[in-house]
mmCIF file of C-alpha atoms in Angstrom:
data_model
loop_
_atom_site.group_PDB
_atom_site.id
_atom_site.type_symbol
_atom_site.label_atom_id
_atom_site.label_comp_id
_atom_site.label_asym_id
_atom_site.label_seq_id
_atom_site.Cartn_x
_atom_site.Cartn_y
_atom_site.Cartn_z
ATOM 1 C CA MET A 1 -96.781 70.080 -130.902
ATOM 2 C CA GLU A 2 -96.841 73.729 -131.977
ATOM 3 C CA LEU A 3 -96.480 74.821 -135.568
ATOM 4 C CA GLY A 4 -94.274 77.860 -134.961
ATOM 5 C CA PHE A 5 -95.505 81.130 -136.434
ATOM 6 C CA ASN A 6 -92.952 83.723 -137.526
ATOM 7 C CA PRO A 7 -93.462 86.505 -136.562
ATOM 8 C CA VAL A 8 -95.113 85.496 -133.285
ATOM 9 C CA SER A 9 -97.740 88.267 -133.594
ATOM 10 C CA LEU A 10 -99.006 90.837 -136.110
ATOM 11 C CA SER A 11 -100.385 94.334 -135.739
ATOM 12 C CA PHE A 12 -101.825 96.826 -138.202
ATOM 13 C CA ASN A 13 -102.825 100.500 -138.028
ATOM 14 C CA TYR A 14 -105.796 101.387 -140.222
ATOM 15 C CA LEU A 15 -107.427 104.706 -141.105
ATOM 16 C CA PRO A 16 -110.986 103.903 -142.248
ATOM 17 C CA HIS A 17 -112.456 105.411 -145.407
ATOM 18 C CA SER A 18 -109.056 106.855 -146.365
ATOM 19 C CA GLY A 19 -108.522 104.530 -149.321
ATOM 20 C CA VAL A 20 -105.139 103.570 -147.853
ATOM 21 C CA ILE A 21 -104.857 99.889 -146.970
ATOM 22 C CA PRO A 22 -101.801 98.846 -144.924
ATOM 23 C CA ASN A 23 -99.324 96.696 -146.799
ATOM 24 C CA GLU A 24 -100.005 93.007 -146.892
ATOM 25 C CA ASP A 25 -97.911 91.136 -144.344
ATOM 26 C CA GLU A 26 -96.527 87.617 -144.474
ATOM 27 C CA ILE A 27 -96.487 84.974 -141.784
ATOM 28 C CA PHE A 28 -94.445 81.822 -141.954
ATOM 29 C CA VAL A 29 -95.098 78.436 -140.401
ATOM 30 C CA MET A 30 -92.313 75.846 -140.123
ATOM 31 C CA GLU A 31 -93.084 72.149 -139.684
ATOM 32 C CA HIS A 32 -91.526 68.779 -140.553
ATOM 33 C CA GLU A 33 -94.483 66.469 -141.102
ATOM 34 C CA MET A 34 -97.625 68.594 -141.315
ATOM 35 C CA ARG A 35 -100.318 67.742 -143.844
ATOM 36 C CA ASN A 36 -103.918 68.803 -144.452
ATOM 37 C CA PHE A 37 -103.594 72.196 -142.806
ATOM 38 C CA TYR A 38 -106.230 74.912 -142.875
ATOM 39 C CA VAL A 39 -107.137 78.233 -141.267
ATOM 40 C CA PHE A 40 -109.490 77.165 -138.505
ATOM 41 C CA GLN A 41 -110.317 80.634 -137.166
ATOM 42 C CA LYS A 42 -109.522 84.280 -137.939
ATOM 43 C CA PRO A 43 -110.933 87.744 -137.223
ATOM 44 C CA ASP A 44 -113.502 88.800 -139.820
ATOM 45 C CA TRP A 45 -111.526 91.998 -140.536
ATOM 46 C CA ILE A 46 -108.577 90.220 -142.162
ATOM 47 C CA ASN A 47 -107.981 88.284 -145.343
ATOM 48 C CA ILE A 48 -105.570 85.354 -145.180
ATOM 49 C CA SER A 49 -104.423 83.216 -148.073
ATOM 50 C CA LEU A 50 -101.728 80.655 -148.679
ATOM 51 C CA GLY A 51 -98.901 82.240 -150.649
ATOM 52 C CA ALA A 52 -96.381 79.406 -151.014
ATOM 53 C CA ILE A 53 -95.251 76.044 -149.720
ATOM 54 C CA THR A 54 -91.511 75.382 -149.810
ATOM 55 C CA GLN A 55 -89.159 72.831 -148.298
ATOM 56 C CA ASN A 56 -85.681 73.722 -147.036
ATOM 57 C CA GLU A 57 -82.519 71.594 -146.987
ATOM 58 C CA ASP A 58 -83.467 70.206 -143.541
ATOM 59 C CA GLU A 59 -86.674 68.854 -145.112
ATOM 60 C CA GLN A 60 -88.658 71.325 -143.063
ATOM 61 C CA TRP A 61 -91.772 72.721 -144.733
ATOM 62 C CA GLN A 62 -92.365 76.459 -144.765
ATOM 63 C CA LEU A 63 -95.894 77.667 -145.357
ATOM 64 C CA THR A 64 -96.164 81.336 -146.327
ATOM 65 C CA PHE A 65 -99.501 83.038 -145.682
ATOM 66 C CA ASN A 66 -100.455 86.512 -146.909
ATOM 67 C CA VAL A 67 -102.416 88.574 -144.380
ATOM 68 C CA SER A 68 -104.186 91.843 -145.182
ATOM 69 C CA ILE A 69 -106.914 94.112 -143.833
ATOM 70 C CA LYS A 70 -110.439 93.566 -145.187
ATOM 71 C CA ALA A 71 -111.457 97.212 -145.691
ATOM 72 C CA ALA A 72 -115.170 96.475 -146.168
ATOM 73 C CA VAL A 73 -115.299 95.177 -142.588
ATOM 74 C CA ALA A 74 -112.607 97.357 -140.976
ATOM 75 C CA ASN A 75 -114.318 100.559 -142.204
ATOM 76 C CA ASN A 76 -117.246 99.753 -139.896
ATOM 77 C CA LEU A 77 -115.225 99.030 -136.742
ATOM 78 C CA PRO A 78 -115.181 101.610 -133.957
ATOM 79 C CA VAL A 79 -112.025 103.609 -133.312
ATOM 80 C CA GLY A 80 -109.637 101.751 -131.009
ATOM 81 C CA PHE A 81 -107.867 98.419 -130.691
ATOM 82 C CA HIS A 82 -109.341 95.159 -131.970
ATOM 83 C CA SER A 83 -107.642 91.853 -131.388
ATOM 84 C CA GLY A 84 -108.112 88.267 -132.413
ATOM 85 C CA ASN A 85 -106.220 85.150 -133.372
ATOM 86 C CA VAL A 86 -105.389 83.349 -136.557
ATOM 87 C CA VAL A 87 -105.692 79.672 -135.658
ATOM 88 C CA LEU A 88 -104.083 77.172 -137.994
ATOM 89 C CA LYS A 89 -104.956 73.502 -137.690
ATOM 90 C CA GLY A 90 -103.034 70.667 -139.291
ATOM 91 C CA GLN A 91 -102.620 66.920 -139.404
ATOM 92 C CA VAL A 92 -99.183 65.650 -138.350
ATOM 93 C CA ASN A 93 -98.056 62.215 -139.471
ATOM 94 C CA HIS A 94 -95.718 60.235 -137.212
ATOM 95 C CA PRO A 95 -94.412 57.491 -139.518
ATOM 96 C CA THR A 96 -92.021 56.145 -136.873
ATOM 97 C CA PHE A 97 -94.926 55.400 -134.563
ATOM 98 C CA GLY A 98 -97.498 54.698 -137.267
ATOM 99 C CA TRP A 99 -100.074 57.229 -136.063
ATOM 100 C CA THR A 100 -101.442 60.658 -136.924
ATOM 101 C CA SER A 101 -102.274 63.546 -134.630
ATOM 102 C CA PHE A 102 -103.812 66.968 -135.070
ATOM 103 C CA THR A 103 -102.220 70.155 -133.882
ATOM 104 C CA THR A 104 -103.239 73.808 -133.728
ATOM 105 C CA ASP A 105 -101.323 77.009 -133.203
ATOM 106 C CA SER A 106 -102.522 80.539 -132.669
ATOM 107 C CA LEU A 107 -101.127 83.841 -133.953
ATOM 108 C CA PRO A 108 -102.295 86.942 -132.047
ATOM 109 C CA ILE A 109 -103.245 89.791 -134.376
ATOM 110 C CA THR A 110 -104.181 93.375 -133.464
ATOM 111 C CA LEU A 111 -105.850 96.062 -135.537
ATOM 112 C CA ARG A 112 -105.743 99.679 -134.397
ATOM 113 C CA VAL A 113 -108.515 101.665 -136.063
ATOM 114 C CA LEU A 114 -107.589 105.341 -136.159
ATOM 115 C CA GLN A 115 -109.915 108.343 -136.102
ATOM 116 C CA PHE A 116 -110.718 109.629 -139.580
ATOM 117 C CA THR A 117 -111.373 113.355 -139.894
ATOM 118 C CA GLN A 118 -112.141 114.972 -143.231
ATOM 119 C CA LEU A 119 -110.092 118.113 -143.882
ATOM 120 C CA THR A 120 -110.729 120.376 -146.881
ATOM 121 C CA ILE A 121 -108.400 123.179 -147.953
ATOM 122 C CA ASN A 122 -109.583 125.446 -150.751
ATOM 123 C CA PRO A 123 -107.707 126.276 -152.875
ATOM 124 C CA SER A 124 -105.334 123.370 -152.347
ATOM 125 C CA THR A 125 -102.367 124.903 -154.213
ATOM 126 C CA PHE A 126 -100.770 128.332 -154.481
ATOM 127 C CA HIS A 127 -98.370 129.736 -157.062
ATOM 128 C CA ILE A 128 -96.023 132.328 -155.608
ATOM 129 C CA GLN A 129 -93.381 134.151 -157.636
ATOM 130 C CA HIS A 130 -90.919 136.535 -156.087
ATOM 131 C CA THR A 131 -87.610 138.089 -157.055
ATOM 132 C CA ASN A 132 -85.178 139.277 -154.375
ATOM 133 C CA GLY A 133 -85.340 143.053 -153.997
ATOM 134 C CA ASP A 134 -88.911 143.305 -155.302
ATOM 135 C CA PRO A 135 -91.822 144.037 -152.953
ATOM 136 C CA ASN A 136 -93.491 141.018 -151.352
ATOM 137 C CA PRO A 137 -96.116 139.395 -153.554
ATOM 138 C CA PRO A 138 -99.766 139.848 -152.586
ATOM 139 C CA ALA A 139 -101.148 137.604 -149.859
ATOM 140 C CA ASN A 140 -102.834 134.337 -150.748
ATOM 141 C CA TYR A 141 -105.865 133.105 -148.825
ATOM 142 C CA CYS A 142 -107.352 129.678 -148.255
ATOM 143 C CA ARG A 143 -110.294 128.242 -146.386
ATOM 144 C CA ILE A 144 -109.871 125.276 -144.035
ATOM 145 C CA GLU A 145 -112.968 123.219 -143.235
ATOM 146 C CA THR A 146 -113.093 120.286 -140.826
ATOM 147 C CA SER A 147 -115.176 118.932 -137.971
ATOM 148 C CA SER A 148 -112.143 118.963 -135.712
ATOM 149 C CA SER A 149 -109.325 121.259 -134.708
ATOM 150 C CA TRP A 150 -106.435 121.904 -137.081
ATOM 151 C CA SER A 151 -102.959 123.418 -136.998
ATOM 152 C CA ILE A 152 -100.405 124.542 -139.565
ATOM 153 C CA VAL A 153 -96.698 123.841 -139.213
ATOM 154 C CA PRO A 154 -94.747 125.678 -141.933
ATOM 155 C CA ASP A 155 -91.800 123.807 -143.391
ATOM 156 C CA GLN A 156 -90.225 126.931 -144.896
ATOM 157 C CA ASN A 157 -89.073 129.961 -142.881
ATOM 158 C CA TRP A 158 -90.391 132.420 -145.496
ATOM 159 C CA LEU A 159 -93.979 131.210 -145.043
ATOM 160 C CA THR A 160 -96.189 133.058 -142.575
ATOM 161 C CA PHE A 161 -99.856 132.589 -141.776
ATOM 162 C CA SER A 162 -102.446 134.891 -140.272
ATOM 163 C CA GLN A 163 -103.674 131.970 -138.150
ATOM 164 C CA TYR A 164 -101.740 128.810 -137.223
ATOM 165 C CA ASN A 165 -104.558 126.799 -135.664
ATOM 166 C CA GLY A 166 -108.306 126.746 -135.328
ATOM 167 C CA THR A 167 -111.453 124.646 -135.122
ATOM 168 C CA GLY A 168 -114.017 123.943 -137.816
#
C-alpha cells in the first residue's frame, strides 16, 4: 500500500551564500487508516516538519509536511544537481481483518545548487538630472569588480555605457 504524496516530486534551486532561501514547500499525504507515521529518511540538506493533520469528509487523513532547504548544509554542497528521497513510514491498521501492517512511500527531491559569483559595483547608485534642451549632464563612472565575466543590459534607451561587458 502506498501513501500517495502530492506533489509526486519536489525540486529547488538554491544560490549558496546569497542569503536567499527558496520558499518553503508543502507536501501532502492522503491515507485512510495510517497511524504512527514518521520520516524514515531524508537528504541532510532539507528540513521537514509536520504542519497539520486534517480529515476530509471521506474520512481520509491528510498529512501536511513543510519542506525547506537547510542553508547550513546546502551552502557547502558543490555546484550542480543533488537528489535524494523523503521516505515516510507508517503503521496501517486493518480493522476488518484484525491485523496491522507497515508501509513506506518515497518522494523524490532534487536540489540544484547554482554558481555564486560576488559582483561589486561602486558607486551603486547615480543621481542624474536633466532638462530637455539643456546640454547633457556630465558622465558618471562606476567600477565593476568580480571574479567572472559581466555584461550590462540597459533598460532605458537614454542610457549609454563606455563598455557593455568585461571580465574581472
